[in-house]
């Protein structure tokens, strides 16, 4: 690994060992930042999950409303067909004046 670093032009610098107090301080800082980052990441994930759930519920509600409207439309078509089927038989039994006013 050192040979690769030298080939790429990097020179290793001597690293002084840290005293115990400085190492503890850096470790505590790193741990604190990791906790903050973890909590932030968890918040982002929970918000994403909440938004996804809301979108899925909204789509399910829209699909249910569409199914209800399609069923209502089919029911109205059946009623219209039944009314149209009974209309010629009913119109033939009406007097002439009633047939003219029924056509308007």
Coordinates of N, CA and C in Angstrom, one line a residue:
X1 N 0.8 -1.2 0.0 CA 0.0 0.0 0.0 C 0.9 1.3 0.0
X2 N 1.9 1.2 0.8 CA 2.8 2.4 0.8 C 3.5 2.6 -0.5
X3 N 3.8 1.5 -1.2 CA 4.5 1.6 -2.5 C 3.5 2.3 -3.5
X4 N 2.3 1.9 -3.5 CA 1.3 2.5 -4.4 C 1.1 4.0 -4.1
X5 N 1.1 4.4 -2.8 CA 1.0 5.8 -2.4 C 2.2 6.6 -3.0
X6 N 3.4 6.0 -2.9 CA 4.6 6.7 -3.3 C 4.6 6.8 -4.8
X7 N 4.1 5.8 -5.5 CA 4.0 5.8 -7.0 C 3.0 6.9 -7.4
X8 N 2.0 7.1 -6.7 CA 1.0 8.1 -7.0 C 1.4 9.5 -6.6
X9 N 2.5 9.6 -5.9 CA 3.1 11.0 -5.5 C 2.7 11.4 -4.1
X10 N 2.1 10.5 -3.3 CA 1.8 10.9 -1.9 C 3.0 10.5 -1.1
X11 N 3.3 11.4 -0.2 CA 4.4 11.1 0.8 C 3.8 11.0 2.2
X12 N 4.1 9.9 2.9 CA 3.5 9.7 4.2 C 4.2 10.7 5.2
X13 N 3.3 11.3 6.0 CA 3.8 12.2 7.0 C 3.9 11.4 8.3
X14 N 4.8 11.8 9.2 CA 4.8 11.1 10.5 C 3.7 11.6 11.3
X15 N 3.0 10.7 11.9 CA 1.8 11.0 12.8 C 2.3 10.9 14.2
X16 N 2.1 12.0 15.0 CA 2.5 11.9 16.4 C 1.4 11.2 17.1
X17 N 1.7 10.4 18.1 CA 0.7 9.7 18.9 C 0.0 10.8 19.8
X18 N -1.3 10.6 20.0 CA -2.1 11.5 20.8 C -2.0 11.1 22.2
X19 N -2.1 12.1 23.1 CA -2.1 11.8 24.5 C -3.5 11.3 24.8
X20 N -3.7 10.7 26.0 CA -5.0 10.0 26.3 C -6.1 11.0 26.4
X21 N -5.9 12.2 26.9 CA -7.0 13.2 27.0 C -7.4 13.7 25.6
X22 N -6.5 13.9 24.7 CA -6.9 14.3 23.3 C -7.6 13.2 22.6
X23 N -7.1 12.0 22.8 CA -7.8 10.8 22.1 C -9.2 10.7 22.6
X24 N -9.4 10.8 24.0 CA -10.8 10.7 24.5 C -11.7 11.8 24.0
X25 N -11.1 13.0 23.9 CA -11.9 14.2 23.4 C -12.3 13.9 21.9
X26 N -11.4 13.5 21.1 CA -11.7 13.2 19.7 C -12.7 12.1 19.6
X27 N -12.5 11.0 20.4 CA -13.5 9.9 20.4 C -14.9 10.4 20.8
X28 N -15.0 11.2 21.8 CA -16.3 11.7 22.2 C -16.9 12.6 21.1
X29 N -16.1 13.4 20.5 CA -16.6 14.2 19.4 C -17.1 13.3 18.2
X30 N -16.4 12.3 17.9 CA -16.8 11.4 16.8 C -18.1 10.7 17.2
X31 N -18.2 10.2 18.4 CA -19.4 9.5 18.8 C -20.6 10.5 18.8
X32 N -20.4 11.7 19.3 CA -21.5 12.7 19.2 C -22.0 12.9 17.8
X33 N -21.0 13.1 16.9 CA -21.4 13.4 15.5 C -22.1 12.2 14.9
X34 N -21.6 11.0 15.3 CA -22.3 9.8 14.7 C -23.7 9.6 15.2
X35 N -23.9 10.0 16.5 CA -25.3 10.0 17.1 C -26.2 11.0 16.4
X36 N -25.7 12.2 16.2 CA -26.5 13.2 15.5 C -26.8 12.8 14.0
X37 N -25.8 12.2 13.4 CA -26.0 11.8 12.0 C -27.0 10.6 12.0
X38 N -26.9 9.7 12.9 CA -27.8 8.6 13.0 C -29.2 9.0 13.2
X39 N -29.4 10.0 14.2 CA -30.8 10.5 14.5 C -31.3 11.2 13.2
X40 N -30.5 12.0 12.6 CA -30.9 12.7 11.4 C -31.3 11.7 10.3
X41 N -30.5 10.7 10.1 CA -30.9 9.7 9.1 C -32.2 8.9 9.4
X42 N -32.4 8.6 10.7 CA -33.6 8.0 11.1 C -34.8 8.9 10.9
X43 N -34.7 10.2 11.1 CA -35.8 11.1 10.9 C -36.1 11.1 9.4
X44 N -35.1 11.2 8.6 CA -35.3 11.2 7.1 C -36.0 9.9 6.7
X45 N -35.6 8.8 7.2 CA -36.2 7.5 6.9 C -37.7 7.4 7.3
X46 N -37.9 7.9 8.5 CA -39.3 7.8 9.1 C -40.2 8.8 8.2
X47 N -39.7 9.9 7.9 CA -40.5 10.8 7.0 C -40.8 10.2 5.7
X48 N -39.8 9.6 5.1 CA -40.0 8.9 3.8 C -41.1 7.8 3.9
X49 N -41.0 7.0 5.0 CA -42.0 6.0 5.2 C -43.4 6.5 5.4
X50 N -43.5 7.6 6.1 CA -44.8 8.3 6.3 C -45.4 8.8 5.0
X51 N -44.6 9.5 4.2 CA -45.0 10.0 3.0 C -45.5 8.8 2.0
X52 N -44.7 7.8 2.0 CA -45.0 6.6 1.2 C -46.3 6.0 1.6
X53 N -46.5 5.9 2.9 CA -47.8 5.3 3.4 C -49.0 6.2 3.0
X54 N -48.8 7.5 3.2 CA -49.9 8.4 2.8 C -50.2 8.3 1.3
X55 N -49.2 8.2 0.5 CA -49.4 8.1 -1.0 C -50.2 6.8 -1.3
X56 N -49.8 5.7 -0.6 CA -50.4 4.4 -0.9 C -51.9 4.5 -0.4
X57 N -52.2 5.1 0.7 CA -53.6 5.2 1.2 C -54.4 6.0 0.3
X58 N -53.8 7.1 -0.2 CA -54.5 8.0 -1.1 C -54.8 7.3 -2.4
X59 N -53.9 6.5 -3.0 CA -54.2 5.8 -4.2 C -55.2 4.7 -4.0
X60 N -55.2 4.0 -2.8 CA -56.2 3.0 -2.5 C -57.6 3.7 -2.4
X61 N -57.7 4.9 -1.8 CA -59.0 5.6 -1.7 C -59.5 6.0 -3.1
X62 N -58.6 6.5 -3.9 CA -59.0 6.9 -5.3 C -59.5 5.6 -6.1
X63 N -58.8 4.5 -5.9 CA -59.2 3.3 -6.6 C -60.5 2.8 -6.1
X64 N -60.8 2.9 -4.8 CA -62.1 2.5 -4.3 C -63.2 3.4 -4.8
X65 N -62.9 4.7 -4.8 CA -63.9 5.7 -5.3 C -64.2 5.4 -6.8
X66 N -63.2 5.1 -7.6 CA -63.4 4.8 -9.0 C -64.2 3.5 -9.2
X67 N -63.9 2.5 -8.3 CA -64.7 1.3 -8.4 C -66.2 1.6 -8.1
X68 N -66.4 2.4 -7.0 CA -67.8 2.7 -6.7 C -68.5 3.5 -7.8
X69 N -67.8 4.4 -8.4 CA -68.4 5.2 -9.5 C -68.7 4.3 -10.7
X70 N -67.8 3.3 -11.0 CA -68.0 2.4 -12.1 C -69.3 1.5 -11.8
X71 N -69.4 1.1 -10.6 CA -70.6 0.2 -10.2 C -71.8 1.1 -10.3
X72 N -71.8 2.3 -9.8 CA -73.0 3.2 -9.9 C -73.3 3.4 -11.4
X73 N -72.3 3.6 -12.2 CA -72.6 3.9 -13.7 C -73.2 2.6 -14.3
X74 N -72.7 1.5 -13.9 CA -73.3 0.2 -14.5 C -74.7 0.1 -14.0
X75 N -75.0 0.4 -12.8 CA -76.4 0.3 -12.3 C -77.3 1.3 -13.0
X76 N -76.8 2.5 -13.3 CA -77.6 3.5 -14.0 C -77.9 3.0 -15.4
X77 N -76.8 2.4 -16.1 CA -77.0 1.9 -17.4 C -78.1 0.8 -17.4
X78 N -78.1 -0.1 -16.4 CA -79.1 -1.2 -16.4 C -80.5 -0.6 -16.2
X79 N -80.6 0.5 -15.3 CA -81.9 1.1 -15.1 C -82.4 1.8 -16.4
X80 N -81.4 2.4 -17.1 CA -81.8 3.1 -18.4 C -82.3 2.1 -19.4
X81 N -81.5 1.0 -19.5 CA -81.9 -0.1 -20.4 C -83.3 -0.6 -20.1
X82 N -83.6 -0.8 -18.8 CA -84.9 -1.3 -18.4 C -86.0 -0.3 -18.7
X83 N -85.7 1.0 -18.5 CA -86.7 2.0 -18.8 C -86.9 2.1 -20.3
X84 N -85.8 2.0 -21.1 CA -86.0 2.1 -22.5 C -86.8 0.9 -23.1
X85 N -86.6 -0.3 -22.5 CA -87.3 -1.5 -22.9 C -88.8 -1.4 -22.5
X86 N -89.1 -0.8 -21.4 CA -90.5 -0.6 -21.0 C -91.2 0.5 -21.7
X87 N -90.4 1.5 -22.2 CA -91.0 2.7 -22.8 C -91.9 2.4 -24.1
X88 N -91.4 1.6 -25.1 CA -92.3 1.4 -26.2 C -93.6 0.7 -25.9
X89 N -93.5 -0.3 -25.0 CA -94.7 -1.0 -24.6 C -95.7 0.0 -23.8
X90 N -95.1 0.8 -23.0 CA -95.9 1.8 -22.3 C -96.5 2.9 -23.2
X91 N -95.7 3.3 -24.1 CA -96.1 4.4 -25.0 C -97.2 4.0 -25.9
X92 N -97.3 2.7 -26.3 CA -98.3 2.2 -27.2 C -99.7 2.3 -26.5
X93 N -99.7 2.1 -25.2 CA -101.0 2.1 -24.5 C -101.5 3.5 -24.1
X94 N -100.7 4.6 -24.3 CA -101.0 5.9 -24.0 C -101.9 6.5 -25.1
X95 N -102.8 7.5 -24.7 CA -103.6 8.2 -25.7 C -102.6 9.0 -26.6
X96 N -103.1 9.4 -27.8 CA -102.3 10.1 -28.7 C -101.7 11.4 -28.2
X97 N -102.5 12.2 -27.5 CA -102.0 13.5 -26.9 C -100.9 13.2 -25.9
X98 N -101.0 12.2 -25.1 CA -100.0 11.9 -24.1 C -98.7 11.4 -24.7
X99 N -98.8 10.7 -25.9 CA -97.6 10.3 -26.6 C -96.8 11.5 -27.1
X100 N -97.5 12.5 -27.6 CA -96.9 13.7 -28.1 C -96.2 14.5 -27.0
X101 N -96.9 14.6 -25.9 CA -96.2 15.4 -24.8 C -95.1 14.5 -24.2
X102 N -95.1 13.2 -24.2 CA -94.1 12.4 -23.7 C -92.8 12.4 -24.5
X103 N -93.0 12.7 -25.8 CA -91.8 12.8 -26.7 C -91.0 14.1 -26.6
X104 N -91.6 15.1 -25.9 CA -90.9 16.4 -25.8 C -90.2 16.4 -24.6

